[in-house]
Coordinates of C-alpha atoms in Angstrom, one line a residue:
Chain A
M672 CA 28.0 -16.0 3.3
G673 CA 24.7 -15.5 4.9
K674 CA 21.7 -13.5 3.9
V675 CA 19.4 -10.8 5.2
F676 CA 15.6 -11.0 4.9
V677 CA 13.8 -7.8 5.5
I678 CA 10.4 -9.0 6.6
G679 CA 7.0 -7.2 6.9
I680 CA 4.8 -9.0 9.4
G681 CA 1.8 -7.0 8.5
P682 CA -0.4 -5.2 11.1
G683 CA 0.7 -7.5 14.0
G684 CA -1.4 -10.6 14.5
E685 CA -0.5 -14.0 13.1
D686 CA -3.7 -13.8 10.9
Y687 CA -2.1 -11.2 8.7
M688 CA 1.4 -12.5 8.6
T689 CA 2.0 -14.1 5.1
P690 CA 3.4 -17.6 4.8
A691 CA 6.4 -16.0 3.0
A692 CA 7.1 -13.8 6.1
R693 CA 6.7 -16.8 8.4
E694 CA 9.0 -18.9 6.2
G695 CA 11.6 -16.1 6.1
I696 CA 11.6 -16.0 9.9
M697 CA 11.7 -19.8 10.2
S698 CA 14.7 -20.1 7.8
S699 CA 16.7 -17.4 9.8
D700 CA 18.8 -18.2 12.8
V701 CA 19.0 -14.6 14.0
I702 CA 15.9 -12.3 14.4
I703 CA 16.4 -8.6 14.8
G704 CA 13.8 -5.9 15.4
Y705 CA 12.2 -3.2 17.4
K706 CA 11.1 -4.8 20.7
T707 CA 7.4 -4.1 20.1
Y708 CA 7.4 -6.0 16.8
I709 CA 9.5 -8.9 18.2
D710 CA 7.0 -9.3 21.0
L711 CA 4.2 -9.7 18.4
I712 CA 5.9 -12.7 16.8
R713 CA 7.5 -14.1 20.0
P714 CA 5.3 -17.2 19.9
I715 CA 6.8 -18.5 16.7
L716 CA 10.5 -17.7 17.5
G717 CA 11.2 -20.8 19.6
D718 CA 14.9 -20.8 20.7
K719 CA 16.2 -18.6 17.9
R720 CA 18.7 -15.9 18.7
V721 CA 16.7 -12.7 19.2
I722 CA 18.1 -9.2 19.2
D723 CA 15.6 -6.6 20.1
S724 CA 16.3 -2.9 20.6
G725 CA 14.5 0.3 21.2
M726 CA 13.2 2.7 18.6
K727 CA 15.5 5.1 16.7
R728 CA 18.1 2.4 16.5
E729 CA 17.3 1.5 12.9
I730 CA 20.8 2.1 11.4
E731 CA 22.4 0.1 14.2
R732 CA 20.1 -2.8 13.6
C733 CA 20.7 -2.7 9.8
S734 CA 24.5 -2.6 10.4
L735 CA 24.3 -5.5 12.8
A736 CA 22.2 -7.6 10.4
I737 CA 24.7 -7.2 7.6
D738 CA 27.7 -8.0 9.9
L739 CA 26.0 -11.1 11.1
A740 CA 25.1 -12.2 7.6
E741 CA 28.8 -11.7 6.6
E742 CA 29.7 -14.1 9.4
G743 CA 27.4 -16.7 7.8
H744 CA 24.2 -16.2 9.6
T745 CA 20.7 -15.9 8.0
V746 CA 19.2 -12.9 9.5
A747 CA 15.6 -11.8 9.6
L748 CA 15.1 -8.0 10.1
V749 CA 11.5 -7.7 11.0
S750 CA 9.1 -4.8 11.1
S751 CA 5.4 -4.3 11.2
G752 CA 3.4 -3.5 8.0
D753 CA 5.4 -3.5 4.8
P754 CA 9.1 -2.9 5.2
G755 CA 9.1 -1.0 1.9
I756 CA 6.8 1.8 3.2
Y757 CA 8.5 3.9 5.9
G758 CA 10.1 0.6 7.0
M759 CA 13.6 -1.0 7.1
A760 CA 14.1 -2.0 3.5
G761 CA 15.7 1.3 2.4
A762 CA 17.9 1.7 5.5
V763 CA 19.4 -1.8 5.2
L764 CA 20.1 -1.3 1.5
E765 CA 21.7 2.1 2.2
V766 CA 23.9 0.5 4.9
K767 CA 24.8 -2.3 2.6
G768 CA 26.0 0.3 0.1
E769 CA 28.0 2.2 2.7
K770 CA 29.7 -1.0 3.9
N771 CA 30.2 -2.1 0.3
S772 CA 28.9 -5.5 1.4
P773 CA 28.1 -8.3 -1.1
I774 CA 25.4 -9.7 1.2
E775 CA 22.1 -10.7 -0.6
I776 CA 19.1 -8.8 0.8
E777 CA 15.6 -10.0 0.1
V778 CA 12.6 -7.8 0.9
I779 CA 9.4 -9.7 1.8
P780 CA 6.5 -7.3 1.5
G781 CA 3.6 -7.3 4.0
V782 CA 0.1 -5.9 4.4
T783 CA 0.9 -2.2 5.0
A784 CA -0.7 0.0 7.6
V785 CA -2.6 2.0 5.1
S786 CA -4.3 -1.1 3.6
A787 CA -5.2 -2.3 7.1
A788 CA -6.7 1.0 8.1
A789 CA -8.6 1.4 4.8
A790 CA -10.1 -2.1 5.3
V791 CA -11.4 -1.2 8.7
L792 CA -12.9 2.1 7.4
G793 CA -14.6 0.6 4.4
A794 CA -13.2 1.7 1.1
P795 CA -11.7 5.1 1.4
L796 CA -8.7 4.6 -0.9
M797 CA -10.5 3.4 -4.0
H798 CA -9.2 6.2 -6.2
D799 CA -5.7 7.8 -6.6
F800 CA -4.1 8.5 -3.2
A801 CA -1.0 10.1 -1.7
V802 CA 0.8 8.7 1.3
I803 CA 2.6 11.3 3.4
S804 CA 4.5 11.0 6.7
L805 CA 4.1 14.0 9.0
S806 CA 7.3 13.2 10.8
D807 CA 9.8 16.0 10.2
L808 CA 12.7 14.1 12.0
L809 CA 14.5 13.4 8.7
T810 CA 12.6 15.7 6.3
D811 CA 12.1 19.5 6.4
W812 CA 8.6 20.5 7.3
D813 CA 8.5 22.8 4.3
V814 CA 8.8 19.7 2.0
I815 CA 6.0 17.9 3.8
K816 CA 3.8 21.0 3.7
K817 CA 4.3 21.4 0.0
R818 CA 3.2 17.8 -0.5
L819 CA 0.1 18.3 1.6
Q820 CA -0.8 21.4 -0.5
L821 CA -0.2 19.6 -3.8
G822 CA -2.0 16.4 -2.6
A823 CA -5.0 18.5 -1.5
E824 CA -5.0 20.5 -4.7
G825 CA -4.9 17.2 -6.8
D826 CA -7.9 15.8 -4.9
F827 CA -5.9 12.8 -3.9
V828 CA -7.2 10.7 -1.0
I829 CA -4.5 11.5 1.6
A830 CA -3.2 8.9 4.0
L831 CA -1.1 10.3 6.9
Y832 CA 1.5 8.2 8.6
N833 CA 3.1 9.3 11.9
P834 CA 0.5 12.0 12.3
K835 CA 1.5 13.0 15.9
S836 CA 3.8 12.0 18.7
K837 CA 4.4 13.2 22.2
G838 CA 6.8 15.9 21.2
R839 CA 5.3 16.7 17.8
V840 CA 1.7 17.9 18.0
T841 CA 1.3 20.9 15.6
Q842 CA 1.9 19.1 12.3
I843 CA -1.5 17.4 12.2
E844 CA -3.2 20.8 12.9
E845 CA -1.3 22.4 10.0
A846 CA -2.1 19.5 7.8
R847 CA -5.8 19.8 8.6
D848 CA -5.7 23.5 7.8
I849 CA -4.0 22.9 4.5
M850 CA -6.7 20.4 3.5
L851 CA -9.4 22.8 4.5
Q852 CA -8.2 25.3 1.9
H853 CA -9.1 22.8 -0.8
R854 CA -11.8 20.5 0.7
K855 CA -15.1 21.0 2.4
K856 CA -15.2 20.6 6.2
E857 CA -17.7 17.8 5.7
T858 CA -15.0 15.7 3.9
P859 CA -15.0 12.2 5.5
V860 CA -11.9 11.4 7.7
G861 CA -11.1 8.1 9.2
I862 CA -8.9 7.8 12.2
V863 CA -7.7 4.2 13.0
R864 CA -5.5 3.2 15.9
N865 CA -4.0 -0.3 15.9
A866 CA -5.7 -1.3 12.6
K867 CA -6.3 -5.0 12.3
R868 CA -4.5 -5.8 15.6
R869 CA -5.2 -6.0 19.3
G870 CA -6.6 -2.7 20.6
E871 CA -8.1 -1.5 17.3
E872 CA -10.0 1.8 17.6
V873 CA -11.9 3.3 14.7
I874 CA -13.3 6.8 14.3
I875 CA -15.3 8.1 11.3
T876 CA -15.4 11.9 11.4
T877 CA -14.9 14.9 9.1
L878 CA -12.2 17.3 8.3
G879 CA -13.9 19.9 10.4
E880 CA -14.2 17.7 13.4
M881 CA -11.0 15.5 13.2
L882 CA -8.9 17.4 15.7
N883 CA -11.5 16.7 18.4
H884 CA -10.3 13.0 18.5
S885 CA -7.3 11.3 19.9
I886 CA -4.4 10.9 17.4
D887 CA -1.0 9.4 18.2
M888 CA 1.9 7.6 16.6
L889 CA -0.1 4.3 16.4
T890 CA -2.8 6.1 14.4
M891 CA -3.4 6.3 10.7
V892 CA -5.4 9.2 9.4
I893 CA -7.1 8.9 6.0
I894 CA -8.7 12.0 4.5
G895 CA -11.2 11.4 1.7
N896 CA -11.3 13.2 -1.7
S897 CA -14.1 15.5 -2.9
N898 CA -16.3 12.5 -3.9
S899 CA -15.8 10.4 -0.7
F900 CA -19.0 9.8 1.4
I901 CA -20.1 8.1 4.6
Q902 CA -22.6 5.3 4.4
D903 CA -23.6 3.0 7.3
G904 CA -20.5 4.0 9.3
K905 CA -18.1 3.3 6.4
I906 CA -16.1 5.7 4.2
I907 CA -16.5 5.1 0.5
T908 CA -14.5 6.8 -2.3
P909 CA -16.2 6.1 -5.6
R910 CA -14.0 4.3 -8.1
G911 CA -14.3 6.7 -10.9
Y912 CA -15.4 10.3 -11.6
H913 CA -15.5 13.1 -14.0
L914 CA -14.5 16.7 -13.6
Chain B
M616 CA -28.7 -13.6 6.9
G617 CA -25.3 -14.3 5.3
K618 CA -22.3 -12.1 4.9
V619 CA -19.9 -11.0 2.2
F620 CA -16.1 -11.1 2.7
V621 CA -14.1 -8.9 0.2
I622 CA -10.8 -10.7 0.2
G623 CA -7.4 -9.6 -1.1
I624 CA -5.3 -12.7 -2.0
G625 CA -2.1 -10.7 -2.5
P626 CA 0.0 -11.0 -5.6
G627 CA -1.2 -14.4 -6.5
G628 CA 0.8 -17.3 -5.0
E629 CA -0.2 -19.0 -1.8
D630 CA 3.0 -17.8 -0.1
Y631 CA 1.6 -14.2 0.0
M632 CA -2.0 -15.1 0.9
T633 CA -2.6 -14.2 4.5
P634 CA -4.1 -16.7 7.0
A635 CA -7.0 -14.2 7.3
A636 CA -7.7 -14.4 3.6
R637 CA -7.5 -18.2 3.6
E638 CA -9.8 -18.4 6.6
G639 CA -12.3 -16.0 4.9
I640 CA -12.3 -18.2 1.8
M641 CA -12.6 -21.4 3.9
S642 CA -15.6 -20.1 5.9
S643 CA -17.5 -19.1 2.7
D644 CA -19.7 -21.4 0.8
V645 CA -19.7 -19.4 -2.4
I646 CA -16.6 -17.9 -4.1
I647 CA -17.0 -15.2 -6.7
G648 CA -14.2 -13.6 -8.7
Y649 CA -12.6 -12.7 -12.0
K650 CA -11.5 -16.0 -13.6
T651 CA -7.8 -15.3 -13.5
Y652 CA -7.9 -14.8 -9.7
I653 CA -10.1 -17.8 -9.1
D654 CA -7.6 -19.9 -11.0
L655 CA -4.8 -18.7 -8.7
I656 CA -6.6 -20.1 -5.6
R657 CA -8.4 -23.1 -7.2
P658 CA -6.2 -25.6 -5.3
I659 CA -7.8 -24.6 -2.0
L660 CA -11.4 -24.3 -3.1
G661 CA -12.3 -28.0 -2.9
D662 CA -15.9 -28.5 -3.9
K663 CA -17.2 -25.0 -3.0
R664 CA -19.6 -23.3 -5.3
V665 CA -17.4 -21.1 -7.6
I666 CA -18.7 -18.3 -9.8
D667 CA -16.1 -16.9 -12.1
S668 CA -16.7 -14.3 -14.7
G669 CA -14.8 -12.2 -17.2
M670 CA -13.3 -8.7 -16.6
K671 CA -15.5 -5.6 -16.5
R672 CA -18.3 -7.5 -14.8
E673 CA -17.4 -6.0 -11.4
I674 CA -20.9 -4.5 -10.6
E675 CA -22.6 -7.7 -11.6
R676 CA -20.3 -9.7 -9.3
C677 CA -21.0 -7.4 -6.4
S678 CA -24.7 -7.5 -6.9
L679 CA -24.7 -11.3 -7.1
A680 CA -22.6 -11.5 -3.9
I681 CA -25.1 -9.4 -2.0
D682 CA -28.1 -11.3 -3.3
L683 CA -26.6 -14.6 -2.3
A684 CA -25.7 -13.3 1.1
E685 CA -29.3 -12.1 1.6
E686 CA -30.4 -15.7 0.8
G687 CA -28.2 -16.8 3.7
H688 CA -24.9 -17.7 2.0
T689 CA -21.5 -16.7 3.2
V690 CA -19.8 -15.3 0.1
A691 CA -16.2 -14.6 -0.6
L692 CA -15.6 -12.0 -3.3
V693 CA -11.9 -12.4 -4.2
S694 CA -9.5 -10.2 -6.0
S695 CA -5.7 -10.0 -6.3
G696 CA -3.6 -7.6 -4.3
D697 CA -5.6 -5.5 -1.8
P698 CA -9.3 -5.1 -2.5
G699 CA -9.2 -1.6 -1.0
I700 CA -6.7 -0.3 -3.7
Y701 CA -8.4 -0.2 -7.1
G702 CA -10.2 -3.4 -6.0
M703 CA -13.7 -4.6 -5.2
A704 CA -14.2 -3.1 -1.7
G705 CA -15.6 0.2 -3.0
A706 CA -17.9 -1.3 -5.6
V707 CA -19.5 -3.8 -3.3
L708 CA -20.2 -1.1 -0.6
E709 CA -21.6 1.1 -3.3
V710 CA -23.9 -1.6 -4.5
K711 CA -24.9 -2.5 -1.0
G712 CA -26.0 1.2 -0.6
E713 CA -28.0 1.2 -3.9
K714 CA -29.7 -2.0 -2.9
N715 CA -30.3 -0.7 0.6
S716 CA -29.1 -4.1 1.9
P717 CA -28.4 -4.8 5.5
I718 CA -25.8 -7.4 4.7
E719 CA -22.5 -7.2 6.7
I720 CA -19.5 -6.7 4.5
E721 CA -16.0 -7.4 5.8
V722 CA -12.9 -6.3 3.9
I723 CA -9.8 -8.4 4.4
P724 CA -6.8 -6.5 3.2
G725 CA -3.9 -8.1 1.2
V726 CA -0.4 -7.3 0.1
T727 CA -1.1 -4.7 -2.6
A728 CA 0.6 -4.7 -6.0
V729 CA 2.7 -1.6 -5.2
S730 CA 4.2 -3.3 -2.1
A731 CA 5.0 -6.4 -4.1
A732 CA 6.6 -4.4 -7.0
A733 CA 8.6 -2.2 -4.5
A734 CA 10.0 -5.3 -2.7
V735 CA 11.2 -6.7 -6.0
L736 CA 12.8 -3.4 -7.0
G737 CA 14.6 -2.8 -3.6
A738 CA 13.2 0.1 -1.7
P739 CA 11.8 2.7 -4.1
L740 CA 8.9 3.8 -2.0
M741 CA 10.7 4.7 1.2
H742 CA 9.5 8.3 1.2
D743 CA 6.1 10.0 0.5
F744 CA 4.5 8.6 -2.6
A745 CA 1.4 8.9 -4.8
V746 CA -0.5 6.1 -6.4
I747 CA -2.2 7.0 -9.7
S748 CA -4.1 4.8 -12.1
L749 CA -3.6 5.7 -15.8
S750 CA -6.9 4.1 -16.7
D751 CA -9.3 6.8 -18.0
L752 CA -12.2 4.3 -18.3
L753 CA -14.0 5.9 -15.3
T754 CA -12.0 9.0 -14.8
D755 CA -11.4 12.0 -17.1
W756 CA -7.9 12.0 -18.4
D757 CA -7.6 15.7 -17.4
V758 CA -8.1 14.7 -13.7
I759 CA -5.4 12.1 -14.1
K760 CA -3.0 14.5 -15.9
K761 CA -3.4 17.1 -13.2
R762 CA -2.5 14.5 -10.5
L763 CA 0.5 13.5 -12.5
Q764 CA 1.6 17.1 -12.7
L765 CA 1.1 17.8 -9.0
G766 CA 2.6 14.6 -7.9
A767 CA 5.7 15.3 -10.0
E768 CA 5.9 18.9 -8.7
G769 CA 5.7 17.6 -5.1
D770 CA 8.6 15.2 -5.7
F771 CA 6.4 12.3 -4.6
V772 CA 7.6 8.8 -5.7
I773 CA 5.0 7.9 -8.2
A774 CA 3.4 4.4 -8.6
L775 CA 1.4 3.9 -11.8
Y776 CA -1.3 1.3 -11.8
N777 CA -2.9 0.2 -15.2
P778 CA -0.2 2.0 -17.1
K779 CA -1.2 0.7 -20.5
S780 CA -3.6 -1.7 -22.2
K781 CA -4.1 -3.0 -25.7
G782 CA -6.4 -0.1 -26.6
R783 CA -4.8 2.5 -24.4
V784 CA -1.2 3.3 -25.2
T785 CA -0.6 7.0 -25.2
Q786 CA -1.2 7.7 -21.4
I787 CA 2.1 6.3 -20.3
E788 CA 3.9 8.4 -22.9
E789 CA 2.1 11.6 -21.6
A790 CA 2.8 10.6 -18.0
R791 CA 6.5 10.2 -18.8
D792 CA 6.5 13.6 -20.5
I793 CA 4.9 15.3 -17.5
M794 CA 7.4 13.7 -15.2
L795 CA 10.3 14.9 -17.3
Q796 CA 9.1 18.5 -16.8
H797 CA 10.0 18.1 -13.1
R798 CA 12.6 15.4 -12.9
K799 CA 15.9 14.5 -14.6
K800 CA 15.9 12.0 -17.3
E801 CA 18.3 9.9 -15.1
T802 CA 15.6 9.5 -12.5
P803 CA 15.4 5.7 -11.7
V804 CA 12.3 3.9 -12.9
G805 CA 11.3 0.4 -12.0
I806 CA 9.0 -1.7 -14.3
V807 CA 7.7 -4.9 -12.7
R808 CA 5.4 -7.4 -14.4
N809 CA 3.7 -10.1 -12.3
A810 CA 5.4 -8.9 -9.1
K811 CA 5.9 -11.8 -6.6
R812 CA 4.1 -14.3 -8.7
R813 CA 4.7 -16.7 -11.6
G814 CA 6.2 -15.0 -14.6
E815 CA 7.8 -12.1 -12.7
E816 CA 9.9 -9.7 -14.9
V817 CA 11.8 -6.8 -13.5
I818 CA 13.4 -3.9 -15.4
I819 CA 15.4 -1.1 -13.7
T820 CA 15.7 1.8 -16.1
T821 CA 15.4 5.6 -16.1
L822 CA 12.7 8.2 -17.0
G823 CA 14.6 8.9 -20.2
E824 CA 14.7 5.2 -21.3
M825 CA 11.5 3.8 -19.8
L826 CA 9.4 3.8 -23.0
N827 CA 11.9 1.5 -24.6
H828 CA 10.6 -1.4 -22.4
S829 CA 7.5 -3.5 -22.6
I830 CA 4.6 -2.2 -20.4
D831 CA 1.1 -3.7 -20.2
M832 CA -1.9 -4.1 -17.8
L833 CA 0.0 -6.6 -15.6
T834 CA 2.8 -4.1 -15.1
M835 CA 3.5 -1.7 -12.3
V836 CA 5.7 1.3 -13.0
I837 CA 7.4 3.1 -10.1
I838 CA 9.2 6.4 -10.8
G839 CA 11.7 7.6 -8.2
N840 CA 11.8 11.0 -6.6
S841 CA 14.7 13.5 -7.0
N842 CA 16.8 11.6 -4.4
S843 CA 16.2 8.0 -5.6
F844 CA 19.3 6.2 -6.9
I845 CA 20.3 2.8 -8.3
Q846 CA 22.7 0.6 -6.4
D847 CA 23.6 -3.0 -7.4
G848 CA 20.5 -3.3 -9.5
K849 CA 18.1 -2.0 -6.9
I850 CA 16.3 1.3 -6.6
I851 CA 16.6 3.1 -3.3
T852 CA 14.8 6.2 -2.2
P853 CA 16.5 7.6 1.0
R854 CA 14.2 7.8 4.0
G855 CA 14.7 11.5 4.7
Y856 CA 16.0 14.6 3.0
H857 CA 16.1 18.3 3.1
L858 CA 15.2 21.0 0.5

């Protein structure tokens, strides 16, 4: 009986891949992942069997990983960032349940995109924060909107995953409008594309101005709380505060 | 002119310290940190100058780091997890501002405690989540309570940092009661102590039963959303859902 590792390689470069992630990949004989992520780690894969596939094939990849493990293989299912945050950890455990498979699944956490983006921006997350995906592919937009409203009302720092894609452009505008009902237009906003990997782009702006900048699926948007401020081109959220 | 690295070493063991964190430590000639964290990385420090201090000396450590950098040293300010999440990144940038120092500060993100705990529990975070610290040392309890209420109402998965300390025991009880106003007592709860490091302890329980287990400052508590379920001793939050 084999095993499935669900491995987070972090932002992308080898400098943020943990030794545990590398060891999990090295001890596997089959590597499965979305092509873009596989390409990031190609240099360390040697002659291992590699199965890469396009996006939106998550369930297929999970199912294949479990089947191969049942045949005796050690399989590494790789994704960028942390597989436990909008990654593959949940899907593979769900598929394991559906297949009623006894395969052992080990999740190896990685540096998640929100940590990478925050590091580049300075220290925007230092207080309580909410992480919200704006993708309404699997979740009703009403649920997401409610979370944006409550997150804004609670003065959480807000980190937005999947803010915008080619076919999905209005959600980030609505999100911004919801935030503006609770926060000043001067509230600091950080927009980071390809955080801590090749092609990194960083914009420090405000809630009022954020839509004037380019945002896509490779972008993380972090909206400060009522106490966040900009200093020397960095966003800082103070660690503590009173009402 | 020197430089300050603010380095997240991850959960503690060398297997989760990124090459970037190690490189930052190696290229520094002074290492500053809370004694417990310094001890975790002592094996790689060689004969570097090490300044360790007790807890609650954060501002002092930040001030010292900046002073030493101004004298020409390269200083590594180390903390566990990710320094951008309840870590040292914000404090050192705030102190830099107060001192009006021109020193460059680079934040090196790490695997944060919530990612480590989630990996051990299975996949509890897979949907939108809120991260809340129950420590009211620097923040009014009313602010924290409001966030717990709104987070519960928004059906966020909730991750609680600093759930309890020797002198602070009622907050986790109030937090649990607030959650119970919005979620069933069968809601899965994961309690992880020393996630992904020596002495790891994992408990999978429910909102109704969680207070029957030991919780302290080294513990992360993760409370599932309305769709989270337990399967084979793991907590899974489905990736998507409808109202």
